[in-house]
PDB file of C-alpha atoms in Angstrom:
ATOM      1  CA  MET F   1    -169.570 -48.099  48.082  1.00  0.00           C
ATOM      2  CA  LEU F   2    -170.601 -45.530  45.453  1.00  0.00           C
ATOM      3  CA  LEU F   3    -173.434 -47.794  44.339  1.00  0.00           C
ATOM      4  CA  ARG F   4    -174.668 -47.954  47.925  1.00  0.00           C
ATOM      5  CA  TYR F   5    -174.350 -44.166  48.183  1.00  0.00           C
ATOM      6  CA  ARG F   6    -176.380 -43.778  44.992  1.00  0.00           C
ATOM      7  CA  ALA F   7    -179.127 -46.034  46.371  1.00  0.00           C
ATOM      8  CA  TRP F   8    -179.120 -44.048  49.646  1.00  0.00           C
ATOM      9  CA  LEU F   9    -179.553 -40.735  47.821  1.00  0.00           C
ATOM     10  CA  ILE F  10    -182.538 -42.122  45.913  1.00  0.00           C
ATOM     11  CA  ASP F  11    -184.214 -44.244  48.590  1.00  0.00           C
ATOM     12  CA  GLN F  12    -183.475 -42.262  51.737  1.00  0.00           C
ATOM     13  CA  LYS F  13    -183.161 -38.687  50.450  1.00  0.00           C
ATOM     14  CA  GLY F  14    -185.614 -38.930  47.563  1.00  0.00           C
ATOM     15  CA  LEU F  15    -183.365 -37.108  45.103  1.00  0.00           C
ATOM     16  CA  LYS F  16    -184.040 -37.107  41.368  1.00  0.00           C
ATOM     17  CA  PRO F  17    -181.672 -39.045  39.057  1.00  0.00           C
ATOM     18  CA  ARG F  18    -180.140 -35.880  37.591  1.00  0.00           C
ATOM     19  CA  THR F  19    -179.352 -34.508  41.065  1.00  0.00           C
ATOM     20  CA  VAL F  20    -177.933 -37.885  42.130  1.00  0.00           C
ATOM     21  CA  TYR F  21    -175.705 -37.860  39.047  1.00  0.00           C
ATOM     22  CA  PHE F  22    -174.119 -34.544  40.039  1.00  0.00           C
ATOM     23  CA  TYR F  23    -173.622 -35.636  43.644  1.00  0.00           C
ATOM     24  CA  LEU F  24    -171.790 -38.759  42.473  1.00  0.00           C
ATOM     25  CA  LEU F  25    -169.745 -36.776  39.960  1.00  0.00           C
ATOM     26  CA  ASP F  26    -168.595 -34.377  42.667  1.00  0.00           C
ATOM     27  CA  VAL F  27    -167.781 -37.128  45.167  1.00  0.00           C
ATOM     28  CA  MET F  28    -165.672 -38.976  42.592  1.00  0.00           C
ATOM     29  CA  ASN F  29    -163.745 -35.749  42.063  1.00  0.00           C
ATOM     30  CA  TRP F  30    -162.440 -35.463  45.642  1.00  0.00           C
ATOM     31  CA  LEU F  31    -162.835 -38.941  47.137  1.00  0.00           C
ATOM     32  CA  PRO F  32    -159.370 -40.156  46.012  1.00  0.00           C
ATOM     33  CA  GLU F  33    -157.855 -37.282  48.005  1.00  0.00           C
ATOM     34  CA  LEU F  34    -159.903 -38.051  51.125  1.00  0.00           C
ATOM     35  CA  GLY F  35    -159.731 -41.841  50.867  1.00  0.00           C
ATOM     36  CA  GLU F  36    -162.447 -44.458  51.296  1.00  0.00           C
ATOM     37  CA  ASP F  37    -161.576 -45.531  54.864  1.00  0.00           C
ATOM     38  CA  ALA F  38    -164.225 -43.533  56.718  1.00  0.00           C
ATOM     39  CA  ALA F  39    -162.877 -44.674  60.096  1.00  0.00           C
ATOM     40  CA  SER F  40    -159.810 -42.513  59.471  1.00  0.00           C
ATOM     41  CA  TYR F  41    -161.779 -39.320  58.774  1.00  0.00           C
ATOM     42  CA  SER F  42    -161.402 -36.423  61.200  1.00  0.00           C
ATOM     43  CA  ALA F  43    -162.589 -32.818  61.331  1.00  0.00           C
ATOM     44  CA  LYS F  44    -159.058 -31.747  60.354  1.00  0.00           C
ATOM     45  CA  SER F  45    -158.912 -34.024  57.311  1.00  0.00           C
ATOM     46  CA  ILE F  46    -162.322 -32.739  56.168  1.00  0.00           C
ATOM     47  CA  ARG F  47    -161.227 -29.105  56.547  1.00  0.00           C
ATOM     48  CA  ASP F  48    -157.908 -29.755  54.810  1.00  0.00           C
ATOM     49  CA  LEU F  49    -159.809 -31.268  51.900  1.00  0.00           C
ATOM     50  CA  ALA F  50    -162.111 -28.235  51.817  1.00  0.00           C
ATOM     51  CA  LEU F  51    -159.161 -25.833  51.611  1.00  0.00           C
ATOM     52  CA  SER F  52    -157.699 -27.868  48.759  1.00  0.00           C
ATOM     53  CA  GLN F  53    -161.014 -27.959  46.878  1.00  0.00           C
ATOM     54  CA  PHE F  54    -161.846 -24.276  47.433  1.00  0.00           C
ATOM     55  CA  ALA F  55    -158.520 -23.288  45.867  1.00  0.00           C
ATOM     56  CA  LYS F  56    -159.587 -25.009  42.622  1.00  0.00           C
ATOM     57  CA  ARG F  57    -163.254 -23.993  42.461  1.00  0.00           C
ATOM     58  CA  ARG F  58    -165.415 -21.000  41.692  1.00  0.00           C
ATOM     59  CA  ALA F  59    -167.882 -19.838  44.349  1.00  0.00           C
ATOM     60  CA  ASN F  60    -170.854 -21.900  43.147  1.00  0.00           C
ATOM     61  CA  MET F  61    -168.692 -25.038  42.883  1.00  0.00           C
ATOM     62  CA  GLN F  62    -167.369 -24.446  46.403  1.00  0.00           C
ATOM     63  CA  SER F  63    -170.967 -24.551  47.644  1.00  0.00           C
ATOM     64  CA  ARG F  64    -171.536 -27.768  45.695  1.00  0.00           C
ATOM     65  CA  PHE F  65    -168.525 -29.317  47.434  1.00  0.00           C
ATOM     66  CA  VAL F  66    -169.904 -28.441  50.881  1.00  0.00           C
ATOM     67  CA  ARG F  67    -173.265 -30.006  50.003  1.00  0.00           C
ATOM     68  CA  SER F  68    -171.766 -33.142  48.515  1.00  0.00           C
ATOM     69  CA  ILE F  69    -169.292 -33.874  51.314  1.00  0.00           C
ATOM     70  CA  ARG F  70    -171.934 -33.350  54.003  1.00  0.00           C
ATOM     71  CA  SER F  71    -174.241 -35.737  52.165  1.00  0.00           C
ATOM     72  CA  TYR F  72    -171.464 -38.294  51.730  1.00  0.00           C
ATOM     73  CA  LEU F  73    -170.463 -38.123  55.418  1.00  0.00           C
ATOM     74  CA  LEU F  74    -174.059 -38.594  56.551  1.00  0.00           C
ATOM     75  CA  PHE F  75    -174.301 -41.634  54.281  1.00  0.00           C
ATOM     76  CA  ARG F  76    -171.105 -43.160  55.699  1.00  0.00           C
ATOM     77  CA  ALA F  77    -172.378 -42.396  59.232  1.00  0.00           C
ATOM     78  CA  SER F  78    -175.667 -44.147  58.425  1.00  0.00           C
ATOM     79  CA  GLU F  79    -173.628 -47.293  57.750  1.00  0.00           C
ATOM     80  CA  GLY F  80    -171.734 -46.891  61.034  1.00  0.00           C
ATOM     81  CA  HIS F  81    -168.387 -46.100  59.395  1.00  0.00           C
ATOM     82  CA  CYS F  82    -167.861 -42.624  60.910  1.00  0.00           C
ATOM     83  CA  SER F  83    -169.412 -40.155  63.333  1.00  0.00           C
ATOM     84  CA  PRO F  84    -172.381 -38.103  62.027  1.00  0.00           C
ATOM     85  CA  ALA F  85    -170.814 -35.096  63.772  1.00  0.00           C
ATOM     86  CA  LEU F  86    -168.235 -34.940  60.971  1.00  0.00           C
ATOM     87  CA  ALA F  87    -170.960 -33.516  58.703  1.00  0.00           C
ATOM     88  CA  ASN F  88    -170.714 -30.348  60.831  1.00  0.00           C
ATOM     89  CA  ALA F  89    -166.947 -30.001  60.383  1.00  0.00           C
ATOM     90  CA  LEU F  90    -167.600 -27.390  57.689  1.00  0.00           C
ATOM     91  CA  VAL F  91    -169.762 -24.314  58.066  1.00  0.00           C
ATOM     92  CA  SER F  92    -171.779 -23.176  55.064  1.00  0.00           C
ATOM     93  CA  ARG F  93    -169.896 -21.049  52.606  1.00  0.00           C
ATOM     94  CA  PRO F  94    -171.203 -17.444  52.883  1.00  0.00           C
ATOM     95  CA  SER F  95    -173.096 -16.350  49.815  1.00  0.00           C
ATOM     96  CA  TYR F  96    -174.639 -13.048  48.804  1.00  0.00           C
ATOM     97  CA  ARG F  97    -177.655 -13.398  46.507  1.00  0.00           C
ATOM     98  CA  LEU F  98    -177.585  -9.825  45.220  1.00  0.00           C
ATOM     99  CA  SER F  99    -173.806  -9.459  44.944  1.00  0.00           C
ATOM    100  CA  THR F 100    -173.555  -9.752  41.150  1.00  0.00           C
ATOM    101  CA  VAL F 101    -175.153  -8.017  38.208  1.00  0.00           C
ATOM    102  CA  PRO F 102    -176.837 -10.320  35.655  1.00  0.00           C
ATOM    103  CA  ARG F 103    -175.251 -10.465  32.227  1.00  0.00           C
ATOM    104  CA  ARG F 104    -177.539  -8.835  29.654  1.00  0.00           C
ATOM    105  CA  LEU F 105    -177.669  -7.634  26.052  1.00  0.00           C
ATOM    106  CA  ASN F 106    -178.994  -4.510  24.443  1.00  0.00           C
ATOM    107  CA  VAL F 107    -182.133  -4.737  22.330  1.00  0.00           C
ATOM    108  CA  ASP F 108    -180.247  -4.411  19.029  1.00  0.00           C
ATOM    109  CA  ASP F 109    -177.992  -7.334  19.939  1.00  0.00           C
ATOM    110  CA  VAL F 110    -180.991  -9.526  20.751  1.00  0.00           C
ATOM    111  CA  ARG F 111    -182.499  -8.823  17.337  1.00  0.00           C
ATOM    112  CA  ARG F 112    -179.116  -9.402  15.665  1.00  0.00           C
ATOM    113  CA  VAL F 113    -178.736 -12.803  17.361  1.00  0.00           C
ATOM    114  CA  ILE F 114    -182.208 -13.906  16.278  1.00  0.00           C
ATOM    115  CA  ASP F 115    -181.641 -12.631  12.742  1.00  0.00           C
ATOM    116  CA  SER F 116    -178.384 -14.600  12.538  1.00  0.00           C
ATOM    117  CA  CYS F 117    -180.375 -17.825  12.081  1.00  0.00           C
ATOM    118  CA  ASP F 118    -180.201 -19.121   8.502  1.00  0.00           C
ATOM    119  CA  LEU F 119    -183.849 -19.320   7.447  1.00  0.00           C
ATOM    120  CA  SER F 120    -182.948 -21.196   4.274  1.00  0.00           C
ATOM    121  CA  THR F 121    -182.424 -24.278   6.497  1.00  0.00           C
ATOM    122  CA  ILE F 122    -184.859 -26.134   8.715  1.00  0.00           C
ATOM    123  CA  ARG F 123    -182.347 -25.951  11.561  1.00  0.00           C
ATOM    124  CA  GLY F 124    -182.231 -22.181  11.270  1.00  0.00           C
ATOM    125  CA  ILE F 125    -186.030 -21.918  11.330  1.00  0.00           C
ATOM    126  CA  ARG F 126    -186.173 -24.103  14.449  1.00  0.00           C
ATOM    127  CA  ASP F 127    -183.409 -22.169  16.179  1.00  0.00           C
ATOM    128  CA  ARG F 128    -185.103 -18.836  15.434  1.00  0.00           C
ATOM    129  CA  ALA F 129    -188.287 -20.124  17.112  1.00  0.00           C
ATOM    130  CA  ILE F 130    -186.313 -21.201  20.178  1.00  0.00           C
ATOM    131  CA  LEU F 131    -184.428 -17.910  20.446  1.00  0.00           C
ATOM    132  CA  THR F 132    -187.591 -15.853  19.980  1.00  0.00           C
ATOM    133  CA  LEU F 133    -189.348 -17.697  22.806  1.00  0.00           C
ATOM    134  CA  LEU F 134    -186.338 -17.129  25.062  1.00  0.00           C
ATOM    135  CA  ALA F 135    -186.189 -13.434  24.198  1.00  0.00           C
ATOM    136  CA  GLU F 136    -189.863 -12.480  23.901  1.00  0.00           C
ATOM    137  CA  LEU F 137    -191.319 -14.511  26.783  1.00  0.00           C
ATOM    138  CA  GLY F 138    -188.261 -14.761  29.037  1.00  0.00           C
ATOM    139  CA  LEU F 139    -188.528 -18.533  29.179  1.00  0.00           C
ATOM    140  CA  ARG F 140    -185.886 -20.678  30.809  1.00  0.00           C
ATOM    141  CA  ALA F 141    -184.141 -23.304  28.660  1.00  0.00           C
ATOM    142  CA  THR F 142    -185.938 -26.021  30.646  1.00  0.00           C
ATOM    143  CA  GLU F 143    -189.305 -24.402  29.950  1.00  0.00           C
ATOM    144  CA  VAL F 144    -188.620 -24.294  26.207  1.00  0.00           C
ATOM    145  CA  TRP F 145    -187.459 -27.920  26.289  1.00  0.00           C
ATOM    146  CA  ARG F 146    -190.693 -28.987  28.042  1.00  0.00           C
ATOM    147  CA  LEU F 147    -193.028 -27.310  25.537  1.00  0.00           C
ATOM    148  CA  ARG F 148    -195.514 -29.600  23.829  1.00  0.00           C
ATOM    149  CA  LEU F 149    -197.617 -29.215  20.714  1.00  0.00           C
ATOM    150  CA  GLY F 150    -200.623 -28.855  22.992  1.00  0.00           C
ATOM    151  CA  SER F 151    -199.004 -26.098  25.062  1.00  0.00           C
ATOM    152  CA  PHE F 152    -200.265 -23.415  22.683  1.00  0.00           C
ATOM    153  CA  ASN F 153    -203.733 -21.889  22.675  1.00  0.00           C
ATOM    154  CA  TRP F 154    -203.672 -20.236  19.267  1.00  0.00           C
ATOM    155  CA  VAL F 155    -207.187 -18.771  19.593  1.00  0.00           C
ATOM    156  CA  GLU F 156    -206.388 -16.867  22.787  1.00  0.00           C
ATOM    157  CA  ALA F 157    -202.664 -16.367  21.971  1.00  0.00           C
ATOM    158  CA  LYS F 158    -201.462 -18.037  25.162  1.00  0.00           C
ATOM    159  CA  VAL F 159    -198.912 -20.700  26.006  1.00  0.00           C
ATOM    160  CA  SER F 160    -198.868 -23.043  28.998  1.00  0.00           C
ATOM    161  CA  ILE F 161    -195.491 -23.275  30.721  1.00  0.00           C
ATOM    162  CA  GLU F 162    -194.195 -25.956  33.052  1.00  0.00           C
ATOM    163  CA  GLY F 163    -191.960 -23.809  35.170  1.00  0.00           C
ATOM    164  CA  LYS F 164    -189.322 -24.241  37.834  1.00  0.00           C
ATOM    165  CA  GLY F 165    -190.209 -26.714  40.559  1.00  0.00           C
ATOM    166  CA  GLY F 166    -193.069 -28.069  38.467  1.00  0.00           C
ATOM    167  CA  ARG F 167    -195.063 -24.844  38.824  1.00  0.00           C
ATOM    168  CA  GLY F 168    -197.382 -24.271  35.886  1.00  0.00           C
ATOM    169  CA  ALA F 169    -198.267 -20.920  34.332  1.00  0.00           C
ATOM    170  CA  VAL F 170    -200.121 -19.537  31.329  1.00  0.00           C
ATOM    171  CA  VAL F 171    -198.430 -16.585  29.631  1.00  0.00           C
ATOM    172  CA  PRO F 172    -199.385 -14.361  26.691  1.00  0.00           C
ATOM    173  CA  LEU F 173    -197.864 -15.294  23.344  1.00  0.00           C
ATOM    174  CA  THR F 174    -196.325 -12.307  21.568  1.00  0.00           C
ATOM    175  CA  GLN F 175    -196.798 -11.775  17.845  1.00  0.00           C
ATOM    176  CA  ARG F 176    -193.155 -12.421  16.945  1.00  0.00           C
ATOM    177  CA  ALA F 177    -192.916 -15.540  19.116  1.00  0.00           C
ATOM    178  CA  GLY F 178    -196.170 -16.929  17.725  1.00  0.00           C
ATOM    179  CA  ASP F 179    -195.096 -16.256  14.139  1.00  0.00           C
ATOM    180  CA  ALA F 180    -191.721 -17.919  14.698  1.00  0.00           C
ATOM    181  CA  VAL F 181    -193.281 -21.047  16.220  1.00  0.00           C
ATOM    182  CA  LEU F 182    -195.890 -21.318  13.451  1.00  0.00           C
ATOM    183  CA  ASP F 183    -193.163 -20.925  10.841  1.00  0.00           C
ATOM    184  CA  TYR F 184    -191.270 -23.784  12.494  1.00  0.00           C
ATOM    185  CA  LEU F 185    -194.364 -26.000  12.630  1.00  0.00           C
ATOM    186  CA  GLU F 186    -195.249 -25.355   8.986  1.00  0.00           C
ATOM    187  CA  LYS F 187    -191.793 -25.504   7.424  1.00  0.00           C
ATOM    188  CA  ALA F 188    -189.249 -27.194   9.669  1.00  0.00           C
ATOM    189  CA  ARG F 189    -190.624 -29.570  12.300  1.00  0.00           C
ATOM    190  CA  PRO F 190    -189.959 -33.189  11.273  1.00  0.00           C
ATOM    191  CA  SER F 191    -192.932 -35.512  10.906  1.00  0.00           C
ATOM    192  CA  SER F 192    -193.167 -37.366  14.207  1.00  0.00           C
ATOM    193  CA  THR F 193    -195.624 -38.984  16.595  1.00  0.00           C
ATOM    194  CA  LEU F 194    -193.836 -37.296  19.504  1.00  0.00           C
ATOM    195  CA  ASP F 195    -195.700 -34.529  21.324  1.00  0.00           C
ATOM    196  CA  ALA F 196    -192.555 -32.510  22.094  1.00  0.00           C
ATOM    197  CA  LEU F 197    -192.524 -29.178  20.260  1.00  0.00           C
ATOM    198  CA  PHE F 198    -188.824 -29.041  19.438  1.00  0.00           C
ATOM    199  CA  LEU F 199    -187.107 -32.050  17.904  1.00  0.00           C
ATOM    200  CA  ARG F 200    -183.627 -32.840  16.679  1.00  0.00           C
ATOM    201  CA  MET F 201    -183.153 -32.286  12.973  1.00  0.00           C
ATOM    202  CA  ARG F 202    -181.302 -35.557  12.398  1.00  0.00           C
ATOM    203  CA  CYS F 203    -183.049 -38.926  12.250  1.00  0.00           C
ATOM    204  CA  PRO F 204    -184.668 -40.384  14.268  1.00  0.00           C
ATOM    205  CA  HIS F 205    -185.891 -36.848  15.155  1.00  0.00           C
ATOM    206  CA  THR F 206    -186.056 -37.387  18.906  1.00  0.00           C
ATOM    207  CA  GLN F 207    -186.604 -34.727  21.529  1.00  0.00           C
ATOM    208  CA  PRO F 208    -183.364 -33.128  22.790  1.00  0.00           C
ATOM    209  CA  ALA F 209    -182.033 -35.138  25.721  1.00  0.00           C
ATOM    210  CA  ASN F 210    -182.291 -32.236  28.141  1.00  0.00           C
ATOM    211  CA  ALA F 211    -182.469 -28.464  28.462  1.00  0.00           C
ATOM    212  CA  ALA F 212    -178.703 -28.198  27.968  1.00  0.00           C
ATOM    213  CA  GLU F 213    -179.250 -28.707  24.231  1.00  0.00           C
ATOM    214  CA  ILE F 214    -181.540 -25.655  24.171  1.00  0.00           C
ATOM    215  CA  SER F 215    -178.882 -23.640  25.975  1.00  0.00           C
ATOM    216  CA  THR F 216    -176.260 -24.871  23.482  1.00  0.00           C
ATOM    217  CA  ILE F 217    -178.363 -23.519  20.599  1.00  0.00           C
ATOM    218  CA  ALA F 218    -178.543 -20.134  22.329  1.00  0.00           C
ATOM    219  CA  ARG F 219    -174.816 -20.127  23.073  1.00  0.00           C
ATOM    220  CA  ALA F 220    -173.968 -20.910  19.435  1.00  0.00           C
ATOM    221  CA  ALA F 221    -176.200 -18.091  18.158  1.00  0.00           C
ATOM    222  CA  LEU F 222    -174.623 -15.599  20.568  1.00  0.00           C
ATOM    223  CA  SER F 223    -171.150 -16.761  19.550  1.00  0.00           C
ATOM    224  CA  ARG F 224    -171.961 -16.173  15.856  1.00  0.00           C
ATOM    225  CA  CYS F 225    -172.521 -12.530  16.755  1.00  0.00           C
ATOM    226  CA  GLY F 226    -169.378 -12.259  18.876  1.00  0.00           C
ATOM    227  CA  LEU F 227    -171.317 -12.306  22.159  1.00  0.00           C
ATOM    228  CA  ASP F 228    -170.924 -14.373  25.314  1.00  0.00           C
ATOM    229  CA  GLY F 229    -173.634 -16.102  27.302  1.00  0.00           C
ATOM    230  CA  ALA F 230    -176.308 -18.744  26.908  1.00  0.00           C
ATOM    231  CA  SER F 231    -180.084 -19.001  27.157  1.00  0.00           C
ATOM    232  CA  HIS F 232    -180.498 -17.117  30.440  1.00  0.00           C
ATOM    233  CA  VAL F 233    -179.011 -13.908  29.049  1.00  0.00           C
ATOM    234  CA  PHE F 234    -182.231 -13.353  27.082  1.00  0.00           C
ATOM    235  CA  ARG F 235    -184.280 -13.644  30.270  1.00  0.00           C
ATOM    236  CA  HIS F 236    -182.016 -11.155  32.043  1.00  0.00           C
ATOM    237  CA  THR F 237    -182.296  -8.771  29.103  1.00  0.00           C
ATOM    238  CA  LEU F 238    -186.104  -8.903  29.090  1.00  0.00           C
ATOM    239  CA  ALA F 239    -186.235  -8.166  32.826  1.00  0.00           C
ATOM    240  CA  THR F 240    -183.885  -5.222  32.466  1.00  0.00           C
ATOM    241  CA  GLU F 241    -185.821  -3.714  29.558  1.00  0.00           C
ATOM    242  CA  LEU F 242    -189.140  -4.046  31.403  1.00  0.00           C
ATOM    243  CA  LEU F 243    -187.721  -2.094  34.345  1.00  0.00           C
ATOM    244  CA  ARG F 244    -186.284   0.553  32.045  1.00  0.00           C
ATOM    245  CA  ASP F 245    -189.745   0.955  30.527  1.00  0.00           C
ATOM    246  CA  GLY F 246    -191.113   1.800  33.955  1.00  0.00           C
ATOM    247  CA  ARG F 247    -192.587  -1.549  34.970  1.00  0.00           C
ATOM    248  CA  SER F 248    -192.474  -2.352  38.686  1.00  0.00           C
ATOM    249  CA  LEU F 249    -190.503  -5.175  40.274  1.00  0.00           C
ATOM    250  CA  GLU F 250    -193.829  -6.884  40.994  1.00  0.00           C
ATOM    251  CA  ASP F 251    -194.704  -6.726  37.285  1.00  0.00           C
ATOM    252  CA  VAL F 252    -191.334  -8.177  36.303  1.00  0.00           C
ATOM    253  CA  ALA F 253    -191.665 -10.922  38.913  1.00  0.00           C
ATOM    254  CA  THR F 254    -195.008 -11.862  37.342  1.00  0.00           C
ATOM    255  CA  VAL F 255    -193.564 -11.951  33.813  1.00  0.00           C
ATOM    256  CA  LEU F 256    -190.578 -14.061  34.908  1.00  0.00           C
ATOM    257  CA  ARG F 257    -192.802 -16.264  37.096  1.00  0.00           C
ATOM    258  CA  HIS F 258    -190.638 -15.761  40.166  1.00  0.00           C
ATOM    259  CA  LYS F 259    -192.080 -17.355  43.293  1.00  0.00           C
ATOM    260  CA  SER F 260    -191.000 -14.330  45.336  1.00  0.00           C
ATOM    261  CA  VAL F 261    -190.366 -10.724  44.316  1.00  0.00           C
ATOM    262  CA  ALA F 262    -187.150 -10.969  46.377  1.00  0.00           C
ATOM    263  CA  THR F 263    -185.695 -13.030  43.528  1.00  0.00           C
ATOM    264  CA  THR F 264    -186.406 -10.150  41.151  1.00  0.00           C
ATOM    265  CA  MET F 265    -184.556  -7.623  43.324  1.00  0.00           C
ATOM    266  CA  ILE F 266    -181.263  -8.375  41.550  1.00  0.00           C
ATOM    267  CA  TYR F 267    -182.562  -6.521  38.494  1.00  0.00           C
ATOM    268  CA  ALA F 268    -182.949  -3.304  40.467  1.00  0.00           C
ATOM    269  CA  LYS F 269    -179.158  -3.009  40.239  1.00  0.00           C
ATOM    270  CA  VAL F 270    -179.347  -2.653  36.446  1.00  0.00           C
ATOM    271  CA  ASN F 271    -182.340  -0.315  36.364  1.00  0.00           C
ATOM    272  CA  GLU F 272    -180.277   2.749  35.490  1.00  0.00           C
ATOM    273  CA  PRO F 273    -183.168   5.248  35.045  1.00  0.00           C
ATOM    274  CA  MET F 274    -184.552   4.338  38.489  1.00  0.00           C
ATOM    275  CA  LEU F 275    -181.134   4.651  40.107  1.00  0.00           C
ATOM    276  CA  LYS F 276    -180.607   7.987  38.385  1.00  0.00           C
ATOM    277  CA  ARG F 277    -183.914   9.325  39.741  1.00  0.00           C
ATOM    278  CA  LEU F 278    -182.898   8.241  43.231  1.00  0.00           C
ATOM    279  CA  ALA F 279    -179.437   9.766  42.958  1.00  0.00           C
ATOM    280  CA  GLU F 280    -180.358  13.181  41.549  1.00  0.00           C
ATOM    281  CA  PRO F 281    -182.158  14.580  44.653  1.00  0.00           C
ATOM    282  CA  TRP F 282    -179.289  13.503  46.897  1.00  0.00           C
ATOM    283  CA  MET F 283    -176.719  15.114  44.608  1.00  0.00           C
ATOM    284  CA  GLY F 284    -178.802  18.262  44.424  1.00  0.00           C
ATOM    285  CA  ASP F 285    -178.858  18.563  48.209  1.00  0.00           C
ATOM    286  CA  GLN F 286    -175.079  18.951  48.166  1.00  0.00           C
ATOM    287  CA  SER F 287    -175.134  22.262  46.269  1.00  0.00           C
TER     288      SER F 287
END
C-alpha cells in the first residue's frame, strides 16, 4: 500500500523524491495508530488521531501531520477505499507568519565563529569559506551546496546563485567571502573532475549528499563557540544588521532574494533603532 502511495505522490501529484520521502516518513509514524483498513475510517477517528499527534508535536510538525493525512486520505479515496470527504475532517492548523522573532547573533559572535575554524587543516579552510558565504552574502545552506566552480565571476566580483524554487540571482561577492573561497580553492579543495565547489574531505571527495551537510558544518562551528543554531542564523543576523544600519525592508528583501517584501517583514520586529524612533514620539505625547 505504501509503495502504491509513493507512486501516486510522484505520478499524480508530481512531488519531488525528497518531498515524497518526508510524506512517507510521516505516514509511517501514525499509520499503525490509525490502521490500514480505510473502510473503517471516520471523521471521529481522524480527529482522535489528530489530537493524539498534536500532543506529541511542535507547531510545524502539527502542520506536517495535517498535510500528510489529507494527502494519504485522498490517495485511499482515489482507490475507492474511503470517502474523499474524510480529507476535510480536519481544518488547517492556524499559523501566524510573524509571530516569532528570528534567532540571530551579534557581529562579534559571527566573527568569532568564523575565526574558530582551524586554518592549519584543509577542513578548517573549507569550513571557513562556507561560513563566510553564509554570513557575508546571507546564502541559504541549499544555495551554498549548489555552488559550482563556474558560479563565480572573479573579474566582476559576482556570484550566480540558484535560489529557492529554482530562482536564479547574481549577487555581489564581498572581499572577505571572495578571499575565503580563493583560499579554499588554492589550498584545500581536493583534486576532482566534479564541478561542485564544496567537496567532502575524505576520499572519494564527493559532493555533500545534500544541504543538511552544510547546515551541520555551521551547527558544529556555532557549538564550538557555545552558541545555538545552524546555517540560517547567519542569514537572520545579516538581515538584522542591514536594518540597524538604516537599510529599508525593500533593500533587505533584495539582498536576501525574497520573492515578496512581506517575507522580510519579520525582521522589522528586531529592528530596535526603528522601533525606538517610532516609540519616542508616542511616549513624549504622554508628558
